[in-house]
């Protein structure tokens, strides 16, 4: 029998109107489930890029410092005045952090008693960087008996993003995918997923070491964006695969432009006759990340059949309908130890999460450095 405390800790992130980031651990009451709810003791939660953005905002990390109050340690940093307009909507709000995680169901309402004692993965709008969380049973993935919470901690964001990319390709009538920042955990999942589903994939990475990483996974098309012949290699890979759809995690700079130019060059090359408007084959680049915070620059050197837009996994899956969403979740659970396996370079506690040295390490978002939070460690 699990003894549930009356209160427990959760992490909060606040940006004041004056431009100060404040990270703290708050003591809150452990929730009591209603008839159709469950309480999950969070045992593992990944530190994803999207979590880092919510946690730190645009703070200047060189100004990180710790102060001590009657309620415990508070880590602060300065948010530059010119960055405040970008976070106007959250000023003064104490936000819970953490998009996903996994843990043990320690209490349930009468309608969810069958889940008591099971390990589940969950997404949470109230944050998984906490020791306990209330959840709706319909929103969790029940993990196989004996599977550790760590294995299911990253079951939502990356696996469902990879599956939603493939479903977007099918829905929009494309036949291959281009993916940037492809050596990431998500990128490696996508390599394995596309191989299993026989979908051509063009991977773009930033150095030769990352090329080798994906080659070792069996990727056929891996391009180093820092190489002198990158533009030509990109055209050749698109010609070989027929890719007209790209997912760009970089966001800023001219990568979207380069992708459109290369896709256009191939489709124009294959036109039966000249048309001053270019090829009618639609070329699409979706921006789903912001690894580069600079503006996205596009100098049009291609025809009229193209698009650049934002793409969010959660909203896109909703557009697919309940049946497809359910089948995606089933596939994730069945392949958590293979296709969708995540690997972590460091495990940290809630207290360590707000230490300046730890923050500086995970804020680098270096490929291969994935942090796992253990709130109840």
mmCIF file of C-alpha atoms in Angstrom:
data_model
loop_
_atom_site.group_PDB
_atom_site.id
_atom_site.type_symbol
_atom_site.label_atom_id
_atom_site.label_comp_id
_atom_site.label_asym_id
_atom_site.label_seq_id
_atom_site.Cartn_x
_atom_site.Cartn_y
_atom_site.Cartn_z
ATOM 1 C CA UNK A 1 0.000 0.000 0.000
ATOM 2 C CA UNK A 2 1.436 3.362 -1.022
ATOM 3 C CA UNK A 3 1.301 6.046 1.672
ATOM 4 C CA UNK A 4 0.276 9.331 0.088
ATOM 5 C CA UNK A 5 1.487 12.483 1.838
ATOM 6 C CA UNK A 6 -0.803 15.448 2.409
ATOM 7 C CA UNK A 7 1.489 17.723 0.411
ATOM 8 C CA UNK A 8 4.328 17.415 -2.085
ATOM 9 C CA UNK A 9 6.595 19.513 -4.282
ATOM 10 C CA UNK A 10 6.138 20.860 -7.781
ATOM 11 C CA UNK A 11 8.288 23.161 -9.873
ATOM 12 C CA UNK A 12 7.072 26.619 -10.875
ATOM 13 C CA UNK A 13 8.437 29.143 -13.385
ATOM 14 C CA UNK A 14 7.500 32.815 -13.121
ATOM 15 C CA UNK A 15 8.568 35.856 -15.152
ATOM 16 C CA UNK A 16 7.787 39.111 -13.383
ATOM 17 C CA UNK A 17 6.616 42.232 -15.247
ATOM 18 C CA UNK A 18 9.949 43.787 -14.251
ATOM 19 C CA UNK A 19 11.828 41.098 -16.201
ATOM 20 C CA UNK A 20 13.024 38.572 -13.639
ATOM 21 C CA UNK A 21 12.757 34.808 -14.124
ATOM 22 C CA UNK A 22 12.052 32.964 -10.867
ATOM 23 C CA UNK A 23 12.286 29.173 -10.546
ATOM 24 C CA UNK A 24 11.115 27.600 -7.303
ATOM 25 C CA UNK A 25 9.794 24.425 -5.735
ATOM 26 C CA UNK A 26 6.365 24.952 -4.211
ATOM 27 C CA UNK A 27 4.706 22.821 -1.551
ATOM 28 C CA UNK A 28 1.169 21.995 -2.694
ATOM 29 C CA UNK A 29 -1.624 19.729 -1.504
ATOM 30 C CA UNK A 30 -1.678 16.272 -3.094
ATOM 31 C CA UNK A 31 -4.972 16.104 -5.018
ATOM 32 C CA UNK A 32 -7.805 13.757 -4.134
ATOM 33 C CA UNK A 33 -9.264 11.977 -7.184
ATOM 34 C CA UNK A 34 -12.900 12.245 -8.153
ATOM 35 C CA UNK A 35 -14.826 9.150 -9.257
ATOM 36 C CA UNK A 36 -13.218 9.052 -12.709
ATOM 37 C CA UNK A 37 -9.723 10.347 -11.900
ATOM 38 C CA UNK A 38 -6.373 8.901 -10.867
ATOM 39 C CA UNK A 39 -3.399 10.232 -8.898
ATOM 40 C CA UNK A 40 0.007 9.409 -10.366
ATOM 41 C CA UNK A 41 3.250 9.499 -8.418
ATOM 42 C CA UNK A 42 5.577 10.917 -11.088
ATOM 43 C CA UNK A 43 8.717 8.789 -11.185
ATOM 44 C CA UNK A 44 10.302 9.985 -14.449
ATOM 45 C CA UNK A 45 9.868 12.981 -16.746
ATOM 46 C CA UNK A 46 12.112 14.030 -19.653
ATOM 47 C CA UNK A 47 13.564 17.511 -20.079
ATOM 48 C CA UNK A 48 12.443 18.229 -23.650
ATOM 49 C CA UNK A 49 13.332 21.310 -25.724
ATOM 50 C CA UNK A 50 9.729 22.520 -25.412
ATOM 51 C CA UNK A 51 9.988 22.190 -21.618
ATOM 52 C CA UNK A 52 13.220 24.195 -21.573
ATOM 53 C CA UNK A 53 11.547 27.021 -23.497
ATOM 54 C CA UNK A 54 8.669 27.119 -20.990
ATOM 55 C CA UNK A 55 10.988 26.764 -18.017
ATOM 56 C CA UNK A 56 13.478 29.492 -18.910
ATOM 57 C CA UNK A 57 11.727 31.745 -21.411
ATOM 58 C CA UNK A 58 14.174 34.208 -22.995
ATOM 59 C CA UNK A 59 16.208 34.667 -19.797
ATOM 60 C CA UNK A 60 19.884 35.566 -19.955
ATOM 61 C CA UNK A 61 21.480 32.471 -18.417
ATOM 62 C CA UNK A 62 24.708 34.308 -17.634
ATOM 63 C CA UNK A 63 22.725 36.083 -14.873
ATOM 64 C CA UNK A 64 21.554 32.907 -13.100
ATOM 65 C CA UNK A 65 21.886 32.964 -9.331
ATOM 66 C CA UNK A 66 20.322 31.339 -6.277
ATOM 67 C CA UNK A 67 18.792 33.035 -3.260
ATOM 68 C CA UNK A 68 17.249 31.449 -0.174
ATOM 69 C CA UNK A 69 13.860 32.350 1.273
ATOM 70 C CA UNK A 70 11.689 31.000 4.059
ATOM 71 C CA UNK A 71 10.043 28.762 1.425
ATOM 72 C CA UNK A 72 13.337 27.402 0.077
ATOM 73 C CA UNK A 73 15.774 28.128 -2.742
ATOM 74 C CA UNK A 74 14.760 30.393 -5.637
ATOM 75 C CA UNK A 75 16.809 30.536 -8.816
ATOM 76 C CA UNK A 76 16.591 33.831 -10.687
ATOM 77 C CA UNK A 77 17.825 35.277 -13.970
ATOM 78 C CA UNK A 78 17.279 38.498 -15.867
ATOM 79 C CA UNK A 79 15.026 38.616 -18.915
ATOM 80 C CA UNK A 80 16.330 41.387 -21.227
ATOM 81 C CA UNK A 81 13.852 44.218 -21.706
ATOM 82 C CA UNK A 82 13.748 43.737 -25.474
ATOM 83 C CA UNK A 83 12.671 40.085 -24.954
ATOM 84 C CA UNK A 84 9.748 40.816 -22.627
ATOM 85 C CA UNK A 85 7.208 41.559 -25.400
ATOM 86 C CA UNK A 86 7.588 37.958 -26.602
ATOM 87 C CA UNK A 87 6.369 36.636 -23.230
ATOM 88 C CA UNK A 88 3.748 39.261 -22.379
ATOM 89 C CA UNK A 89 0.995 36.665 -21.968
ATOM 90 C CA UNK A 90 2.824 34.845 -19.154
ATOM 91 C CA UNK A 91 4.121 37.801 -17.149
ATOM 92 C CA UNK A 92 3.159 37.420 -13.494
ATOM 93 C CA UNK A 93 1.910 33.851 -13.952
ATOM 94 C CA UNK A 94 3.405 31.045 -11.867
ATOM 95 C CA UNK A 95 3.507 28.242 -14.418
ATOM 96 C CA UNK A 96 3.820 24.497 -13.787
ATOM 97 C CA UNK A 97 6.333 22.889 -16.152
ATOM 98 C CA UNK A 98 6.692 19.500 -17.823
ATOM 99 C CA UNK A 99 4.725 18.162 -20.789
ATOM 100 C CA UNK A 100 5.002 14.444 -20.161
ATOM 101 C CA UNK A 101 6.187 11.774 -17.792
ATOM 102 C CA UNK A 102 5.367 8.419 -16.248
ATOM 103 C CA UNK A 103 4.729 6.969 -12.845
ATOM 104 C CA UNK A 104 2.716 4.785 -10.512
ATOM 105 C CA UNK A 105 -1.037 5.128 -10.033
ATOM 106 C CA UNK A 106 -1.335 5.449 -6.246
ATOM 107 C CA UNK A 107 -4.979 6.510 -5.840
ATOM 108 C CA UNK A 108 -8.128 6.331 -7.955
ATOM 109 C CA UNK A 109 -11.782 7.141 -7.930
ATOM 110 C CA UNK A 110 -14.285 4.304 -7.951
ATOM 111 C CA UNK A 111 -14.526 4.375 -11.752
ATOM 112 C CA UNK A 112 -10.789 3.910 -12.292
ATOM 113 C CA UNK A 113 -9.916 1.373 -9.614
ATOM 114 C CA UNK A 114 -8.628 -1.086 -12.251
ATOM 115 C CA UNK A 115 -5.610 1.215 -12.764
ATOM 116 C CA UNK A 116 -4.482 1.216 -9.123
ATOM 117 C CA UNK A 117 -0.892 -0.011 -8.935
ATOM 118 C CA UNK A 118 -0.291 0.231 -12.691
ATOM 119 C CA UNK A 119 2.487 2.286 -14.255
ATOM 120 C CA UNK A 120 1.225 4.816 -16.786
ATOM 121 C CA UNK A 121 2.631 7.447 -19.130
ATOM 122 C CA UNK A 122 0.843 10.778 -19.230
ATOM 123 C CA UNK A 123 0.742 14.230 -20.707
ATOM 124 C CA UNK A 124 -0.253 16.982 -18.319
ATOM 125 C CA UNK A 125 -1.334 20.571 -18.772
ATOM 126 C CA UNK A 126 -0.603 21.062 -15.076
ATOM 127 C CA UNK A 127 3.027 19.974 -15.421
ATOM 128 C CA UNK A 128 4.876 16.726 -14.780
ATOM 129 C CA UNK A 129 7.787 18.339 -12.925
ATOM 130 C CA UNK A 130 5.991 17.458 -9.723
ATOM 131 C CA UNK A 131 5.869 14.582 -7.272
ATOM 132 C CA UNK A 132 2.153 13.825 -7.766
ATOM 133 C CA UNK A 133 -0.302 14.634 -10.514
ATOM 134 C CA UNK A 134 -4.038 14.202 -11.067
ATOM 135 C CA UNK A 135 -4.926 12.631 -14.430
ATOM 136 C CA UNK A 136 -7.865 11.534 -16.550
ATOM 137 C CA UNK A 137 -7.591 7.771 -17.227
ATOM 138 C CA UNK A 138 -8.573 8.311 -20.874
ATOM 139 C CA UNK A 139 -5.521 10.521 -21.400
ATOM 140 C CA UNK A 140 -2.834 8.092 -20.175
ATOM 141 C CA UNK A 141 -1.009 5.199 -21.779
ATOM 142 C CA UNK A 142 -1.071 2.145 -19.553
ATOM 143 C CA UNK A 143 2.373 0.533 -19.726
ATOM 144 C CA UNK A 144 2.871 -3.235 -19.892
ATOM 145 C CA UNK A 145 3.215 -4.951 -16.522
ATOM 146 C CA UNK A 146 6.838 -4.835 -15.424
ATOM 147 C CA UNK A 147 7.851 -1.918 -17.658
ATOM 148 C CA UNK A 148 9.694 0.795 -15.753
ATOM 149 C CA UNK A 149 8.439 4.377 -15.655
ATOM 150 C CA UNK A 150 11.713 5.514 -17.230
ATOM 151 C CA UNK A 151 10.912 3.500 -20.363
ATOM 152 C CA UNK A 152 7.559 5.235 -20.747
ATOM 153 C CA UNK A 153 8.589 8.723 -19.626
ATOM 154 C CA UNK A 154 9.004 9.984 -23.194
ATOM 155 C CA UNK A 155 6.069 8.081 -24.668
ATOM 156 C CA UNK A 156 4.107 11.092 -25.867
ATOM 157 C CA UNK A 157 6.048 13.975 -27.414
ATOM 158 C CA UNK A 158 8.683 12.383 -29.645
ATOM 159 C CA UNK A 159 6.920 9.118 -30.626
ATOM 160 C CA UNK A 160 3.609 10.791 -31.446
ATOM 161 C CA UNK A 161 5.426 13.603 -33.281
ATOM 162 C CA UNK A 162 7.193 11.075 -35.496
ATOM 163 C CA UNK A 163 3.949 9.199 -36.184
ATOM 164 C CA UNK A 164 2.073 12.447 -36.861
ATOM 165 C CA UNK A 165 4.732 13.473 -39.388
ATOM 166 C CA UNK A 166 4.131 10.249 -41.296
ATOM 167 C CA UNK A 167 0.362 10.668 -41.117
ATOM 168 C CA UNK A 168 0.671 14.271 -42.339
ATOM 169 C CA UNK A 169 2.680 12.993 -45.300
ATOM 170 C CA UNK A 170 -0.005 10.453 -46.155
ATOM 171 C CA UNK A 171 -2.917 12.847 -45.625
ATOM 172 C CA UNK A 172 -1.387 15.557 -47.824
ATOM 173 C CA UNK A 173 -0.361 13.189 -50.613
ATOM 174 C CA UNK A 174 3.426 13.328 -50.307
ATOM 175 C CA UNK A 175 5.635 10.250 -50.654
ATOM 176 C CA UNK A 176 8.822 11.108 -48.769
ATOM 177 C CA UNK A 177 10.030 13.357 -45.942
ATOM 178 C CA UNK A 178 12.942 15.702 -45.296
ATOM 179 C CA UNK A 179 13.865 16.230 -41.639
ATOM 180 C CA UNK A 180 16.327 18.754 -40.192
ATOM 181 C CA UNK A 181 18.240 18.480 -36.902
ATOM 182 C CA UNK A 182 17.808 14.803 -37.632
ATOM 183 C CA UNK A 183 20.316 13.402 -35.119
ATOM 184 C CA UNK A 184 18.009 14.272 -32.208
ATOM 185 C CA UNK A 185 16.136 11.626 -30.219
ATOM 186 C CA UNK A 186 13.097 12.349 -32.378
ATOM 187 C CA UNK A 187 15.193 12.171 -35.532
ATOM 188 C CA UNK A 188 16.565 8.769 -34.603
ATOM 189 C CA UNK A 189 13.045 7.502 -33.946
ATOM 190 C CA UNK A 190 11.978 8.813 -37.342
ATOM 191 C CA UNK A 191 14.833 6.957 -39.050
ATOM 192 C CA UNK A 192 13.699 3.660 -37.510
ATOM 193 C CA UNK A 193 10.021 4.368 -38.153
ATOM 194 C CA UNK A 194 10.493 5.281 -41.826
ATOM 195 C CA UNK A 195 12.644 2.190 -42.371
ATOM 196 C CA UNK A 196 9.928 0.000 -40.852
ATOM 197 C CA UNK A 197 7.193 1.641 -42.942
ATOM 198 C CA UNK A 198 9.295 1.807 -46.142
ATOM 199 C CA UNK A 199 9.130 5.609 -46.394
ATOM 200 C CA UNK A 200 12.062 7.484 -48.012
ATOM 201 C CA UNK A 201 13.642 9.930 -45.550
ATOM 202 C CA UNK A 202 16.221 12.649 -46.172
ATOM 203 C CA UNK A 203 18.061 13.490 -42.933
ATOM 204 C CA UNK A 204 19.867 16.806 -42.491
ATOM 205 C CA UNK A 205 22.425 17.100 -39.679
ATOM 206 C CA UNK A 206 25.141 19.626 -38.851
ATOM 207 C CA UNK A 207 28.379 17.654 -38.676
ATOM 208 C CA UNK A 208 30.100 14.453 -39.774
ATOM 209 C CA UNK A 209 29.765 12.826 -36.351
ATOM 210 C CA UNK A 210 25.977 13.064 -36.621
ATOM 211 C CA UNK A 211 26.143 11.642 -40.142
ATOM 212 C CA UNK A 212 27.846 8.551 -38.702
ATOM 213 C CA UNK A 213 25.248 8.284 -35.922
ATOM 214 C CA UNK A 214 22.380 8.042 -38.396
ATOM 215 C CA UNK A 215 24.315 5.852 -40.820
ATOM 216 C CA UNK A 216 24.829 3.394 -37.966
ATOM 217 C CA UNK A 217 21.031 3.298 -37.560
ATOM 218 C CA UNK A 218 20.673 2.380 -41.221
ATOM 219 C CA UNK A 219 19.695 5.777 -42.659
ATOM 220 C CA UNK A 220 20.294 5.952 -46.407
ATOM 221 C CA UNK A 221 20.199 9.694 -47.042
ATOM 222 C CA UNK A 222 22.134 11.725 -44.455
ATOM 223 C CA UNK A 223 23.391 15.194 -45.413
ATOM 224 C CA UNK A 224 25.813 17.421 -43.506
ATOM 225 C CA UNK A 225 24.566 21.010 -43.783
ATOM 226 C CA UNK A 226 28.083 22.295 -43.056
ATOM 227 C CA UNK A 227 29.579 20.494 -46.065
ATOM 228 C CA UNK A 228 30.638 22.523 -49.111
ATOM 229 C CA UNK A 229 28.481 20.424 -51.444
ATOM 230 C CA UNK A 230 25.361 20.461 -49.251
ATOM 231 C CA UNK A 231 23.092 22.288 -51.728
ATOM 232 C CA UNK A 232 23.924 19.861 -54.549
ATOM 233 C CA UNK A 233 23.640 16.830 -52.268
ATOM 234 C CA UNK A 234 20.215 18.036 -51.132
ATOM 235 C CA UNK A 235 18.954 18.290 -54.717
ATOM 236 C CA UNK A 236 20.313 14.815 -55.485
ATOM 237 C CA UNK A 237 18.631 13.292 -52.401
ATOM 238 C CA UNK A 238 15.307 14.928 -53.231
ATOM 239 C CA UNK A 239 15.580 13.718 -56.821
ATOM 240 C CA UNK A 240 16.182 10.166 -55.570
ATOM 241 C CA UNK A 241 13.329 10.153 -53.042
ATOM 242 C CA UNK A 242 10.725 12.463 -54.584
ATOM 243 C CA UNK A 243 10.429 14.369 -51.285
ATOM 244 C CA UNK A 244 8.132 17.409 -51.392
ATOM 245 C CA UNK A 245 7.515 17.679 -47.632
ATOM 246 C CA UNK A 246 9.965 18.896 -44.995
ATOM 247 C CA UNK A 247 9.803 19.218 -41.214
ATOM 248 C CA UNK A 248 12.239 21.844 -39.946
ATOM 249 C CA UNK A 249 13.260 21.903 -36.291
ATOM 250 C CA UNK A 250 15.684 24.778 -36.827
ATOM 251 C CA UNK A 251 13.103 27.483 -37.561
ATOM 252 C CA UNK A 252 15.347 30.525 -37.921
ATOM 253 C CA UNK A 253 17.766 31.385 -40.700
ATOM 254 C CA UNK A 254 17.573 30.238 -44.320
ATOM 255 C CA UNK A 255 17.086 26.454 -44.032
ATOM 256 C CA UNK A 256 13.421 26.624 -45.125
ATOM 257 C CA UNK A 257 14.499 28.631 -48.178
ATOM 258 C CA UNK A 258 17.176 26.086 -49.082
ATOM 259 C CA UNK A 259 14.682 23.245 -48.797
ATOM 260 C CA UNK A 260 12.166 24.968 -51.070
ATOM 261 C CA UNK A 261 14.819 25.862 -53.650
ATOM 262 C CA UNK A 262 16.037 22.261 -53.797
ATOM 263 C CA UNK A 263 12.529 20.783 -54.008
ATOM 264 C CA UNK A 264 11.612 23.273 -56.702
ATOM 265 C CA UNK A 265 14.745 22.495 -58.719
ATOM 266 C CA UNK A 266 13.797 18.823 -58.833
ATOM 267 C CA UNK A 267 10.130 19.330 -59.696
ATOM 268 C CA UNK A 268 10.991 21.862 -62.438
ATOM 269 C CA UNK A 269 13.585 19.478 -63.842
ATOM 270 C CA UNK A 270 10.897 16.825 -64.193
ATOM 271 C CA UNK A 271 8.293 19.086 -65.868
ATOM 272 C CA UNK A 272 7.226 17.950 -69.358
ATOM 273 C CA UNK A 273 7.283 21.559 -70.605
ATOM 274 C CA UNK A 274 8.243 25.058 -69.455
ATOM 275 C CA UNK A 275 5.787 27.099 -67.377
ATOM 276 C CA UNK A 276 6.639 30.598 -66.176
ATOM 277 C CA UNK A 277 4.892 29.852 -62.838
ATOM 278 C CA UNK A 278 7.106 26.850 -62.194
ATOM 279 C CA UNK A 279 5.969 23.357 -61.314
ATOM 280 C CA UNK A 280 2.418 22.850 -60.072
ATOM 281 C CA UNK A 281 3.671 20.202 -57.613
ATOM 282 C CA UNK A 282 3.160 21.596 -54.122
ATOM 283 C CA UNK A 283 6.259 21.875 -51.911
ATOM 284 C CA UNK A 284 5.672 22.248 -48.167
ATOM 285 C CA UNK A 285 7.991 23.119 -45.284
ATOM 286 C CA UNK A 286 6.612 22.899 -41.749
ATOM 287 C CA UNK A 287 8.442 24.682 -38.932
ATOM 288 C CA UNK A 288 7.962 22.666 -35.749
ATOM 289 C CA UNK A 289 10.929 23.819 -33.661
ATOM 290 C CA UNK A 290 13.018 26.886 -32.822
ATOM 291 C CA UNK A 291 16.603 25.728 -32.429
ATOM 292 C CA UNK A 292 17.593 28.965 -34.163
ATOM 293 C CA UNK A 293 15.777 31.971 -32.664
ATOM 294 C CA UNK A 294 16.606 34.279 -35.584
ATOM 295 C CA UNK A 295 13.879 35.309 -38.066
ATOM 296 C CA UNK A 296 13.034 32.802 -40.778
ATOM 297 C CA UNK A 297 14.370 34.265 -44.021
ATOM 298 C CA UNK A 298 12.974 33.343 -47.426
ATOM 299 C CA UNK A 299 14.197 34.993 -50.621
ATOM 300 C CA UNK A 300 11.841 33.630 -53.251
ATOM 301 C CA UNK A 301 13.702 31.862 -56.014
ATOM 302 C CA UNK A 302 11.070 29.298 -56.880
ATOM 303 C CA UNK A 303 7.610 29.053 -58.410
ATOM 304 C CA UNK A 304 4.142 29.458 -56.962
ATOM 305 C CA UNK A 305 3.269 26.021 -55.555
ATOM 306 C CA UNK A 306 4.807 26.135 -52.097
ATOM 307 C CA UNK A 307 4.035 26.794 -48.468
ATOM 308 C CA UNK A 308 5.762 27.449 -45.158
ATOM 309 C CA UNK A 309 3.792 27.117 -41.940
ATOM 310 C CA UNK A 310 3.810 26.153 -38.318
ATOM 311 C CA UNK A 311 3.123 22.563 -37.239
ATOM 312 C CA UNK A 312 2.231 21.274 -33.791
ATOM 313 C CA UNK A 313 1.829 17.576 -33.088
ATOM 314 C CA UNK A 314 -1.070 17.961 -30.635
ATOM 315 C CA UNK A 315 -3.269 19.974 -32.972
ATOM 316 C CA UNK A 316 -2.385 17.861 -35.987
ATOM 317 C CA UNK A 317 -3.327 14.598 -34.268
ATOM 318 C CA UNK A 318 -6.673 16.102 -33.286
ATOM 319 C CA UNK A 319 -7.337 16.721 -36.978
ATOM 320 C CA UNK A 320 -6.745 13.045 -37.810
ATOM 321 C CA UNK A 321 -9.663 11.843 -35.694
ATOM 322 C CA UNK A 322 -10.054 9.561 -32.677
ATOM 323 C CA UNK A 323 -9.467 6.249 -34.475
ATOM 324 C CA UNK A 324 -6.078 7.250 -35.912
ATOM 325 C CA UNK A 325 -5.026 8.855 -32.615
ATOM 326 C CA UNK A 326 -5.868 5.627 -30.749
ATOM 327 C CA UNK A 327 -3.921 3.486 -33.220
ATOM 328 C CA UNK A 328 -0.898 5.778 -32.806
ATOM 329 C CA UNK A 329 -0.939 5.336 -29.033
ATOM 330 C CA UNK A 330 -1.248 1.569 -29.376
ATOM 331 C CA UNK A 331 1.776 1.476 -31.658
ATOM 332 C CA UNK A 332 3.814 3.622 -29.281
ATOM 333 C CA UNK A 333 3.151 1.331 -26.313
ATOM 334 C CA UNK A 334 3.974 -1.791 -28.329
ATOM 335 C CA UNK A 335 7.304 -0.327 -29.561
ATOM 336 C CA UNK A 336 8.517 1.635 -26.513
ATOM 337 C CA UNK A 337 11.491 -0.668 -26.071
ATOM 338 C CA UNK A 338 12.484 -0.598 -29.763
ATOM 339 C CA UNK A 339 11.418 2.044 -32.285
ATOM 340 C CA UNK A 340 10.498 4.623 -29.661
ATOM 341 C CA UNK A 341 13.154 3.905 -27.043
ATOM 342 C CA UNK A 342 14.706 6.981 -25.398
ATOM 343 C CA UNK A 343 18.142 7.150 -23.806
ATOM 344 C CA UNK A 344 19.215 9.604 -21.104
ATOM 345 C CA UNK A 345 22.656 11.007 -20.388
ATOM 346 C CA UNK A 346 21.888 12.278 -16.885
ATOM 347 C CA UNK A 347 19.271 11.818 -14.169
ATOM 348 C CA UNK A 348 18.415 14.736 -11.910
ATOM 349 C CA UNK A 349 16.132 15.519 -8.962
ATOM 350 C CA UNK A 350 13.714 18.438 -8.615
ATOM 351 C CA UNK A 351 16.258 20.279 -6.488
ATOM 352 C CA UNK A 352 19.005 19.755 -9.057
ATOM 353 C CA UNK A 353 16.730 20.902 -11.861
ATOM 354 C CA UNK A 354 16.814 24.509 -10.648
ATOM 355 C CA UNK A 355 20.533 24.618 -9.879
ATOM 356 C CA UNK A 356 22.331 27.068 -12.222
ATOM 357 C CA UNK A 357 25.015 24.577 -13.273
ATOM 358 C CA UNK A 358 22.412 21.985 -14.217
ATOM 359 C CA UNK A 359 20.353 24.555 -16.099
ATOM 360 C CA UNK A 360 23.353 25.674 -18.144
ATOM 361 C CA UNK A 361 24.083 22.063 -19.088
ATOM 362 C CA UNK A 362 20.642 21.066 -20.310
ATOM 363 C CA UNK A 363 19.977 24.490 -21.869
ATOM 364 C CA UNK A 364 22.716 23.757 -24.426
ATOM 365 C CA UNK A 365 20.333 21.191 -25.941
ATOM 366 C CA UNK A 366 23.316 19.304 -27.325
ATOM 367 C CA UNK A 367 22.538 16.267 -29.460
ATOM 368 C CA UNK A 368 22.801 13.124 -27.332
ATOM 369 C CA UNK A 369 22.379 14.990 -24.033
ATOM 370 C CA UNK A 370 18.895 14.118 -22.830
ATOM 371 C CA UNK A 371 18.053 14.678 -19.170
ATOM 372 C CA UNK A 372 15.589 12.659 -17.107
ATOM 373 C CA UNK A 373 13.943 14.225 -14.076
ATOM 374 C CA UNK A 374 13.112 11.909 -11.169
ATOM 375 C CA UNK A 375 10.794 14.035 -8.971
ATOM 376 C CA UNK A 376 10.559 11.482 -6.181
ATOM 377 C CA UNK A 377 14.231 10.491 -6.148
#
